[in-house]
GROMACS .gro file of C-alpha atoms in nm:
model
  362
    1UNK     CA    1  -1.272  -0.480  -0.475
    2UNK     CA    2  -1.145  -0.626  -0.691
    3UNK     CA    3  -1.074  -1.063  -0.702
    4UNK     CA    4  -0.910  -1.282  -0.773
    5UNK     CA    5  -0.923  -1.764  -0.817
    6UNK     CA    6  -0.680  -1.899  -0.782
    7UNK     CA    7  -0.696  -2.319  -0.807
    8UNK     CA    8  -0.597  -2.589  -0.561
    9UNK     CA    9  -0.531  -2.959  -0.754
   10UNK     CA   10  -0.537  -3.281  -0.650
   11UNK     CA   11  -0.425  -3.623  -0.732
   12UNK     CA   12  -0.510  -3.693  -1.068
   13UNK     CA   13  -0.873  -3.754  -1.188
   14UNK     CA   14  -1.009  -3.559  -0.884
   15UNK     CA   15  -1.255  -3.252  -0.868
   16UNK     CA   16  -1.065  -2.890  -0.843
   17UNK     CA   17  -1.114  -2.711  -0.570
   18UNK     CA   18  -1.105  -2.351  -0.595
   19UNK     CA   19  -0.990  -2.051  -0.314
   20UNK     CA   20  -1.207  -1.754  -0.374
   21UNK     CA   21  -1.294  -1.418  -0.275
   22UNK     CA   22  -0.966  -1.218  -0.254
   23UNK     CA   23  -1.094  -0.916  -0.112
   24UNK     CA   24  -0.875  -0.612  -0.103
   25UNK     CA   25  -0.854  -0.443   0.254
   26UNK     CA   26  -0.704  -0.303   0.491
   27UNK     CA   27  -0.389  -0.436   0.696
   28UNK     CA   28  -0.215  -0.768   0.434
   29UNK     CA   29  -0.460  -0.671   0.158
   30UNK     CA   30  -0.656  -0.972   0.182
   31UNK     CA   31  -1.000  -1.041   0.288
   32UNK     CA   32  -0.979  -1.029   0.707
   33UNK     CA   33  -1.124  -1.485   0.677
   34UNK     CA   34  -0.896  -1.546   0.404
   35UNK     CA   35  -0.595  -1.433   0.647
   36UNK     CA   36  -0.663  -1.617   0.876
   37UNK     CA   37  -0.710  -1.884   0.696
   38UNK     CA   38  -0.313  -1.839   0.532
   39UNK     CA   39  -0.179  -1.947   0.928
   40UNK     CA   40  -0.405  -2.292   0.882
   41UNK     CA   41  -0.309  -2.388   0.566
   42UNK     CA   42   0.043  -2.372   0.600
   43UNK     CA   43   0.020  -2.537   0.894
   44UNK     CA   44  -0.141  -2.845   0.683
   45UNK     CA   45   0.259  -2.866   0.495
   46UNK     CA   46   0.381  -3.204   0.580
   47UNK     CA   47   0.770  -3.255   0.621
   48UNK     CA   48   0.753  -3.541   0.394
   49UNK     CA   49   0.590  -3.366   0.099
   50UNK     CA   50   0.607  -3.562  -0.214
   51UNK     CA   51   0.688  -3.283  -0.419
   52UNK     CA   52   0.551  -3.468  -0.763
   53UNK     CA   53   0.464  -3.145  -1.045
   54UNK     CA   54   0.182  -3.083  -1.108
   55UNK     CA   55  -0.095  -2.966  -1.370
   56UNK     CA   56  -0.041  -2.604  -1.392
   57UNK     CA   57  -0.379  -2.443  -1.426
   58UNK     CA   58  -0.461  -2.072  -1.548
   59UNK     CA   59  -0.579  -1.797  -1.299
   60UNK     CA   60  -0.897  -1.757  -1.507
   61UNK     CA   61  -0.977  -2.010  -1.693
   62UNK     CA   62  -1.235  -1.907  -2.032
   63UNK     CA   63  -1.483  -2.222  -1.825
   64UNK     CA   64  -1.558  -2.076  -1.497
   65UNK     CA   65  -1.638  -2.397  -1.295
   66UNK     CA   66  -1.977  -2.542  -1.143
   67UNK     CA   67  -2.111  -2.551  -0.867
   68UNK     CA   68  -2.017  -2.911  -0.776
   69UNK     CA   69  -1.645  -2.828  -0.993
   70UNK     CA   70  -1.609  -2.649  -0.613
   71UNK     CA   71  -1.591  -2.551  -0.244
   72UNK     CA   72  -1.588  -2.320  -0.047
   73UNK     CA   73  -1.399  -2.095   0.102
   74UNK     CA   74  -1.463  -2.322   0.493
   75UNK     CA   75  -1.355  -2.640   0.284
   76UNK     CA   76  -1.062  -2.518   0.072
   77UNK     CA   77  -0.897  -2.335   0.383
   78UNK     CA   78  -0.905  -2.762   0.510
   79UNK     CA   79  -0.706  -2.851   0.208
   80UNK     CA   80  -0.345  -2.991   0.327
   81UNK     CA   81  -0.125  -2.791   0.100
   82UNK     CA   82   0.057  -3.154   0.102
   83UNK     CA   83  -0.163  -3.244  -0.175
   84UNK     CA   84  -0.080  -2.964  -0.369
   85UNK     CA   85   0.132  -2.941  -0.613
   86UNK     CA   86   0.506  -2.734  -0.614
   87UNK     CA   87   0.420  -2.445  -0.856
   88UNK     CA   88   0.043  -2.394  -0.751
   89UNK     CA   89   0.277  -2.379  -0.328
   90UNK     CA   90   0.492  -2.043  -0.526
   91UNK     CA   91   0.182  -1.882  -0.681
   92UNK     CA   92  -0.045  -1.876  -0.385
   93UNK     CA   93   0.251  -1.721  -0.247
   94UNK     CA   94   0.356  -1.500  -0.466
   95UNK     CA   95  -0.048  -1.342  -0.475
   96UNK     CA   96  -0.036  -1.283  -0.115
   97UNK     CA   97   0.293  -1.104  -0.165
   98UNK     CA   98   0.143  -0.921  -0.442
   99UNK     CA   99  -0.201  -0.783  -0.248
  100UNK     CA  100   0.086  -0.660   0.051
  101UNK     CA  101   0.272  -0.556  -0.182
  102UNK     CA  102   0.016  -0.322  -0.345
  103UNK     CA  103  -0.161  -0.221  -0.071
  104UNK     CA  104   0.197  -0.051   0.070
  105UNK     CA  105   0.278   0.126  -0.265
  106UNK     CA  106  -0.122   0.267  -0.187
  107UNK     CA  107   0.053   0.451   0.113
  108UNK     CA  108   0.351   0.594  -0.078
  109UNK     CA  109   0.496   0.779  -0.379
  110UNK     CA  110   0.777   0.609  -0.489
  111UNK     CA  111   0.996   0.857  -0.708
  112UNK     CA  112   1.322   0.785  -0.815
  113UNK     CA  113   1.634   0.979  -0.925
  114UNK     CA  114   1.668   0.788  -1.305
  115UNK     CA  115   1.279   0.853  -1.322
  116UNK     CA  116   1.305   1.243  -1.371
  117UNK     CA  117   1.319   1.371  -1.660
  118UNK     CA  118   1.585   1.584  -1.778
  119UNK     CA  119   1.617   1.902  -1.696
  120UNK     CA  120   1.777   2.130  -1.976
  121UNK     CA  121   1.996   2.453  -1.788
  122UNK     CA  122   1.767   2.732  -1.921
  123UNK     CA  123   1.439   2.528  -1.890
  124UNK     CA  124   1.195   2.752  -1.629
  125UNK     CA  125   0.855   2.456  -1.597
  126UNK     CA  126   1.101   2.347  -1.265
  127UNK     CA  127   1.031   2.690  -1.137
  128UNK     CA  128   0.654   2.653  -1.118
  129UNK     CA  129   0.685   2.314  -1.043
  130UNK     CA  130   0.519   2.217  -0.715
  131UNK     CA  131   0.543   2.001  -0.454
  132UNK     CA  132   0.262   1.705  -0.347
  133UNK     CA  133   0.241   1.804   0.007
  134UNK     CA  134   0.045   1.555   0.219
  135UNK     CA  135  -0.016   1.750   0.493
  136UNK     CA  136  -0.312   2.111   0.579
  137UNK     CA  137  -0.258   2.457   0.664
  138UNK     CA  138  -0.349   2.334   1.019
  139UNK     CA  139   0.063   2.181   1.046
  140UNK     CA  140   0.123   2.394   0.922
  141UNK     CA  141   0.140   2.706   1.083
  142UNK     CA  142   0.147   2.455   1.420
  143UNK     CA  143   0.535   2.388   1.268
  144UNK     CA  144   0.546   2.753   1.204
  145UNK     CA  145   0.422   2.888   1.566
  146UNK     CA  146   0.632   2.601   1.747
  147UNK     CA  147   0.913   2.664   1.548
  148UNK     CA  148   0.905   3.007   1.647
  149UNK     CA  149   0.820   2.943   2.014
  150UNK     CA  150   1.084   2.737   2.040
  151UNK     CA  151   1.326   2.885   1.914
  152UNK     CA  152   1.245   3.189   2.139
  153UNK     CA  153   1.243   2.952   2.460
  154UNK     CA  154   1.624   2.801   2.403
  155UNK     CA  155   1.804   3.081   2.320
  156UNK     CA  156   1.598   3.344   2.574
  157UNK     CA  157   1.522   3.106   2.773
  158UNK     CA  158   1.645   2.817   2.885
  159UNK     CA  159   1.932   2.876   2.748
  160UNK     CA  160   2.016   3.155   2.995
  161UNK     CA  161   1.887   2.949   3.251
  162UNK     CA  162   2.118   2.741   3.263
  163UNK     CA  163   2.393   3.007   3.246
  164UNK     CA  164   2.275   3.161   3.529
  165UNK     CA  165   2.249   2.832   3.701
  166UNK     CA  166   2.606   2.800   3.634
  167UNK     CA  167   2.672   3.136   3.743
  168UNK     CA  168   2.793   3.267   3.406
  169UNK     CA  169   2.674   3.592   3.276
  170UNK     CA  170   2.747   3.670   2.887
  171UNK     CA  171   2.795   4.083   2.981
  172UNK     CA  172   3.090   3.975   3.162
  173UNK     CA  173   3.263   3.700   2.920
  174UNK     CA  174   3.573   3.800   2.696
  175UNK     CA  175   3.467   3.717   2.273
  176UNK     CA  176   3.638   3.401   2.303
  177UNK     CA  177   3.362   3.312   2.566
  178UNK     CA  178   3.084   3.468   2.450
  179UNK     CA  179   3.161   3.386   2.068
  180UNK     CA  180   3.153   2.967   2.270
  181UNK     CA  181   2.810   3.058   2.422
  182UNK     CA  182   2.654   3.168   2.056
  183UNK     CA  183   2.793   2.880   1.994
  184UNK     CA  184   2.586   2.651   2.183
  185UNK     CA  185   2.310   2.890   2.149
  186UNK     CA  186   2.298   2.753   1.857
  187UNK     CA  187   2.318   2.390   1.863
  188UNK     CA  188   2.022   2.403   2.067
  189UNK     CA  189   1.867   2.637   1.860
  190UNK     CA  190   1.894   2.442   1.527
  191UNK     CA  191   1.874   2.120   1.737
  192UNK     CA  192   1.480   2.155   1.826
  193UNK     CA  193   1.391   2.421   1.560
  194UNK     CA  194   1.439   2.100   1.325
  195UNK     CA  195   1.308   1.802   1.561
  196UNK     CA  196   0.908   2.117   1.618
  197UNK     CA  197   0.927   1.997   1.293
  198UNK     CA  198   0.975   1.703   1.253
  199UNK     CA  199   0.714   1.593   1.472
  200UNK     CA  200   0.568   1.893   1.319
  201UNK     CA  201   0.498   1.588   0.997
  202UNK     CA  202   0.551   1.253   1.221
  203UNK     CA  203   0.233   1.181   1.085
  204UNK     CA  204   0.233   1.226   0.715
  205UNK     CA  205   0.551   0.919   0.729
  206UNK     CA  206   0.687   0.783   0.471
  207UNK     CA  207   0.690   1.151   0.318
  208UNK     CA  208   0.787   1.177  -0.140
  209UNK     CA  209   1.203   1.193  -0.149
  210UNK     CA  210   1.204   1.544  -0.254
  211UNK     CA  211   1.054   1.653   0.095
  212UNK     CA  212   1.356   1.721   0.275
  213UNK     CA  213   1.584   1.601   0.068
  214UNK     CA  214   1.995   1.656   0.106
  215UNK     CA  215   2.204   1.477  -0.109
  216UNK     CA  216   2.534   1.570  -0.095
  217UNK     CA  217   2.606   1.292  -0.435
  218UNK     CA  218   2.582   1.389  -0.825
  219UNK     CA  219   2.743   1.802  -0.676
  220UNK     CA  220   2.840   1.838  -1.052
  221UNK     CA  221   2.525   1.742  -1.310
  222UNK     CA  222   2.183   1.543  -1.246
  223UNK     CA  223   1.803   1.465  -1.395
  224UNK     CA  224   1.774   1.811  -1.193
  225UNK     CA  225   2.162   2.029  -1.228
  226UNK     CA  226   2.444   1.986  -0.948
  227UNK     CA  227   2.350   2.136  -0.585
  228UNK     CA  228   2.698   2.256  -0.620
  229UNK     CA  229   2.663   2.381  -0.996
  230UNK     CA  230   2.360   2.603  -0.906
  231UNK     CA  231   2.479   2.700  -0.536
  232UNK     CA  232   2.679   2.861  -0.661
  233UNK     CA  233   2.460   3.021  -0.891
  234UNK     CA  234   2.278   3.174  -0.698
  235UNK     CA  235   2.505   3.272  -0.500
  236UNK     CA  236   2.632   3.463  -0.725
  237UNK     CA  237   2.290   3.545  -0.831
  238UNK     CA  238   2.237   3.701  -0.471
  239UNK     CA  239   2.531   4.006  -0.492
  240UNK     CA  240   2.335   4.228  -0.760
  241UNK     CA  241   1.984   4.098  -0.635
  242UNK     CA  242   2.085   4.246  -0.347
  243UNK     CA  243   2.299   4.575  -0.424
  244UNK     CA  244   2.012   4.708  -0.689
  245UNK     CA  245   1.763   4.638  -0.334
  246UNK     CA  246   2.007   4.829  -0.109
  247UNK     CA  247   2.050   5.094  -0.414
  248UNK     CA  248   1.645   5.118  -0.420
  249UNK     CA  249   1.529   5.100  -0.017
  250UNK     CA  250   1.864   5.481  -0.020
  251UNK     CA  251   1.657   5.589  -0.324
  252UNK     CA  252   1.330   5.531  -0.198
  253UNK     CA  253   1.432   5.650   0.172
  254UNK     CA  254   1.318   5.388   0.308
  255UNK     CA  255   1.438   5.132   0.596
  256UNK     CA  256   1.655   5.415   0.694
  257UNK     CA  257   1.820   5.413   1.016
  258UNK     CA  258   1.601   5.195   1.188
  259UNK     CA  259   1.753   5.005   1.437
  260UNK     CA  260   2.004   4.747   1.447
  261UNK     CA  261   2.109   4.498   1.123
  262UNK     CA  262   2.170   4.129   1.106
  263UNK     CA  263   2.578   4.211   1.178
  264UNK     CA  264   2.573   4.495   1.411
  265UNK     CA  265   2.548   4.191   1.693
  266UNK     CA  266   2.774   3.940   1.555
  267UNK     CA  267   3.123   4.200   1.427
  268UNK     CA  268   3.235   4.317   1.720
  269UNK     CA  269   3.324   3.975   1.806
  270UNK     CA  270   3.571   3.888   1.540
  271UNK     CA  271   3.958   3.969   1.650
  272UNK     CA  272   4.147   3.832   1.350
  273UNK     CA  273   4.359   3.787   1.655
  274UNK     CA  274   4.136   3.524   1.812
  275UNK     CA  275   4.064   3.205   1.560
  276UNK     CA  276   3.879   3.013   1.871
  277UNK     CA  277   3.652   3.280   1.883
  278UNK     CA  278   3.639   3.274   1.488
  279UNK     CA  279   3.586   2.913   1.365
  280UNK     CA  280   3.301   2.948   1.677
  281UNK     CA  281   3.127   3.250   1.486
  282UNK     CA  282   3.208   3.096   1.086
  283UNK     CA  283   2.966   2.740   1.254
  284UNK     CA  284   2.699   2.958   1.389
  285UNK     CA  285   2.695   3.154   1.063
  286UNK     CA  286   2.824   2.931   0.809
  287UNK     CA  287   2.719   2.623   0.905
  288UNK     CA  288   2.396   2.592   1.219
  289UNK     CA  289   2.225   2.893   1.081
  290UNK     CA  290   2.213   2.782   0.701
  291UNK     CA  291   2.093   2.494   0.793
  292UNK     CA  292   1.800   2.554   1.047
  293UNK     CA  293   1.685   2.818   0.839
  294UNK     CA  294   1.620   2.653   0.461
  295UNK     CA  295   1.458   2.308   0.671
  296UNK     CA  296   1.211   2.543   0.817
  297UNK     CA  297   1.170   2.782   0.507
  298UNK     CA  298   1.190   2.586   0.156
  299UNK     CA  299   1.197   2.261   0.285
  300UNK     CA  300   0.889   2.344   0.480
  301UNK     CA  301   0.737   2.645   0.444
  302UNK     CA  302   0.790   2.733   0.070
  303UNK     CA  303   0.680   2.315  -0.011
  304UNK     CA  304   0.408   2.331   0.197
  305UNK     CA  305   0.248   2.673   0.093
  306UNK     CA  306   0.264   2.526  -0.315
  307UNK     CA  307  -0.029   2.340  -0.199
  308UNK     CA  308  -0.191   2.633  -0.224
  309UNK     CA  309  -0.079   2.883  -0.409
  310UNK     CA  310   0.160   2.875  -0.734
  311UNK     CA  311   0.472   2.823  -0.657
  312UNK     CA  312   0.618   3.162  -0.708
  313UNK     CA  313   0.394   3.310  -0.556
  314UNK     CA  314   0.556   3.051  -0.221
  315UNK     CA  315   0.842   3.154  -0.323
  316UNK     CA  316   0.761   3.512  -0.244
  317UNK     CA  317   0.555   3.432   0.094
  318UNK     CA  318   0.843   3.217   0.209
  319UNK     CA  319   1.063   3.520   0.196
  320UNK     CA  320   0.882   3.736   0.428
  321UNK     CA  321   0.836   3.508   0.675
  322UNK     CA  322   1.202   3.465   0.631
  323UNK     CA  323   1.313   3.791   0.659
  324UNK     CA  324   1.082   3.903   0.888
  325UNK     CA  325   1.190   3.647   1.111
  326UNK     CA  326   1.515   3.776   1.202
  327UNK     CA  327   1.321   4.078   1.387
  328UNK     CA  328   1.554   4.321   1.248
  329UNK     CA  329   1.362   4.559   1.040
  330UNK     CA  330   1.681   4.793   0.882
  331UNK     CA  331   1.805   4.443   0.673
  332UNK     CA  332   1.399   4.334   0.562
  333UNK     CA  333   1.435   4.410   0.196
  334UNK     CA  334   1.746   4.329   0.152
  335UNK     CA  335   1.644   4.004   0.339
  336UNK     CA  336   1.315   3.920   0.117
  337UNK     CA  337   1.576   3.901  -0.172
  338UNK     CA  338   1.841   3.734  -0.087
  339UNK     CA  339   1.515   3.464   0.031
  340UNK     CA  340   1.434   3.524  -0.330
  341UNK     CA  341   1.730   3.353  -0.476
  342UNK     CA  342   1.801   3.074  -0.275
  343UNK     CA  343   1.446   2.970  -0.238
  344UNK     CA  344   1.432   2.959  -0.689
  345UNK     CA  345   1.723   2.776  -0.717
  346UNK     CA  346   1.580   2.534  -0.459
  347UNK     CA  347   1.342   2.477  -0.694
  348UNK     CA  348   1.555   2.411  -0.975
  349UNK     CA  349   1.738   2.119  -0.801
  350UNK     CA  350   1.500   2.049  -0.568
  351UNK     CA  351   1.765   1.996  -0.288
  352UNK     CA  352   1.854   2.126   0.038
  353UNK     CA  353   2.174   2.133  -0.039
  354UNK     CA  354   2.106   2.441  -0.292
  355UNK     CA  355   2.087   2.724  -0.065
  356UNK     CA  356   2.246   2.587   0.250
  357UNK     CA  357   2.476   2.668   0.013
  358UNK     CA  358   2.438   3.008  -0.107
  359UNK     CA  359   2.292   3.069   0.243
  360UNK     CA  360   2.637   2.965   0.397
  361UNK     CA  361   2.882   3.126   0.155
  362UNK     CA  362   2.634   3.490   0.146
   0.00000   0.00000   0.00000
């Protein structure tokens, strides 16, 4: 609780009325009784207000008034603002606005891009910084499970049933129409997946600005570095990382001949003589899939895990979930290595455009 005191001046020679007990509470930020009194004061303003400038007293006089010089809040509420000076009215109005603004600032964290300290190119401190996460483990589990259910139901149940109702069979379609069908499924899965994550965190809005941030501005420069610059660095780093992981798996005879990989189902559809099918698959693999997967695994899972574990371990955990969600055991190690690169590239800029660029180019 804190108190403010506003001096309301009357005509010269008369006593002063003091306005006490502005308590910090819900809503506007002052005591509910005072909140009800404010309209009654405002309603007493007369159209024939005399614009006479009166002496402005300080907010906190050194010598508090005696009981005989003060009035109760009920009496103060009946004082006509017609009798107040213009400066006192302005001060009273600004006090109410200040209390309301202070209450709203309690609910949200204000981060401005210009207030972010500049990070040097070889500075590794961004890789250990945590995110300000307002939700708990229940929301994290709900979001991941809900996204997985929406992904499976949309692509494996809802869209096939709609296609069957229209008499469309995927196996009987030519390659061009198969590509368009896959594009339609991916669009539905992208919309459903992002909608589920937003629904899970809806009651925690407004969010800190560095969560789910997709900003196309400053691609080559900025306080934390440009997203295109670090996207290029991440893309170049992905090659040796994934290649080293593949050689390590071959050396250890791990994941050899364990079913189809992530690209095995797409390669037969890549017919260079069909530009429409090629463009459709390009949109799926380089636009829609990177958008929804980075939104979920880096924007939601990685940031949420930093609430309980160190940031590098959060990158490892989100990468493992990212690799497992592809249901391709043969490619799990390579996808895990790629997820590590995507996670650290996101931490460097805290802009989802960075991992989306790496993912799209890959």
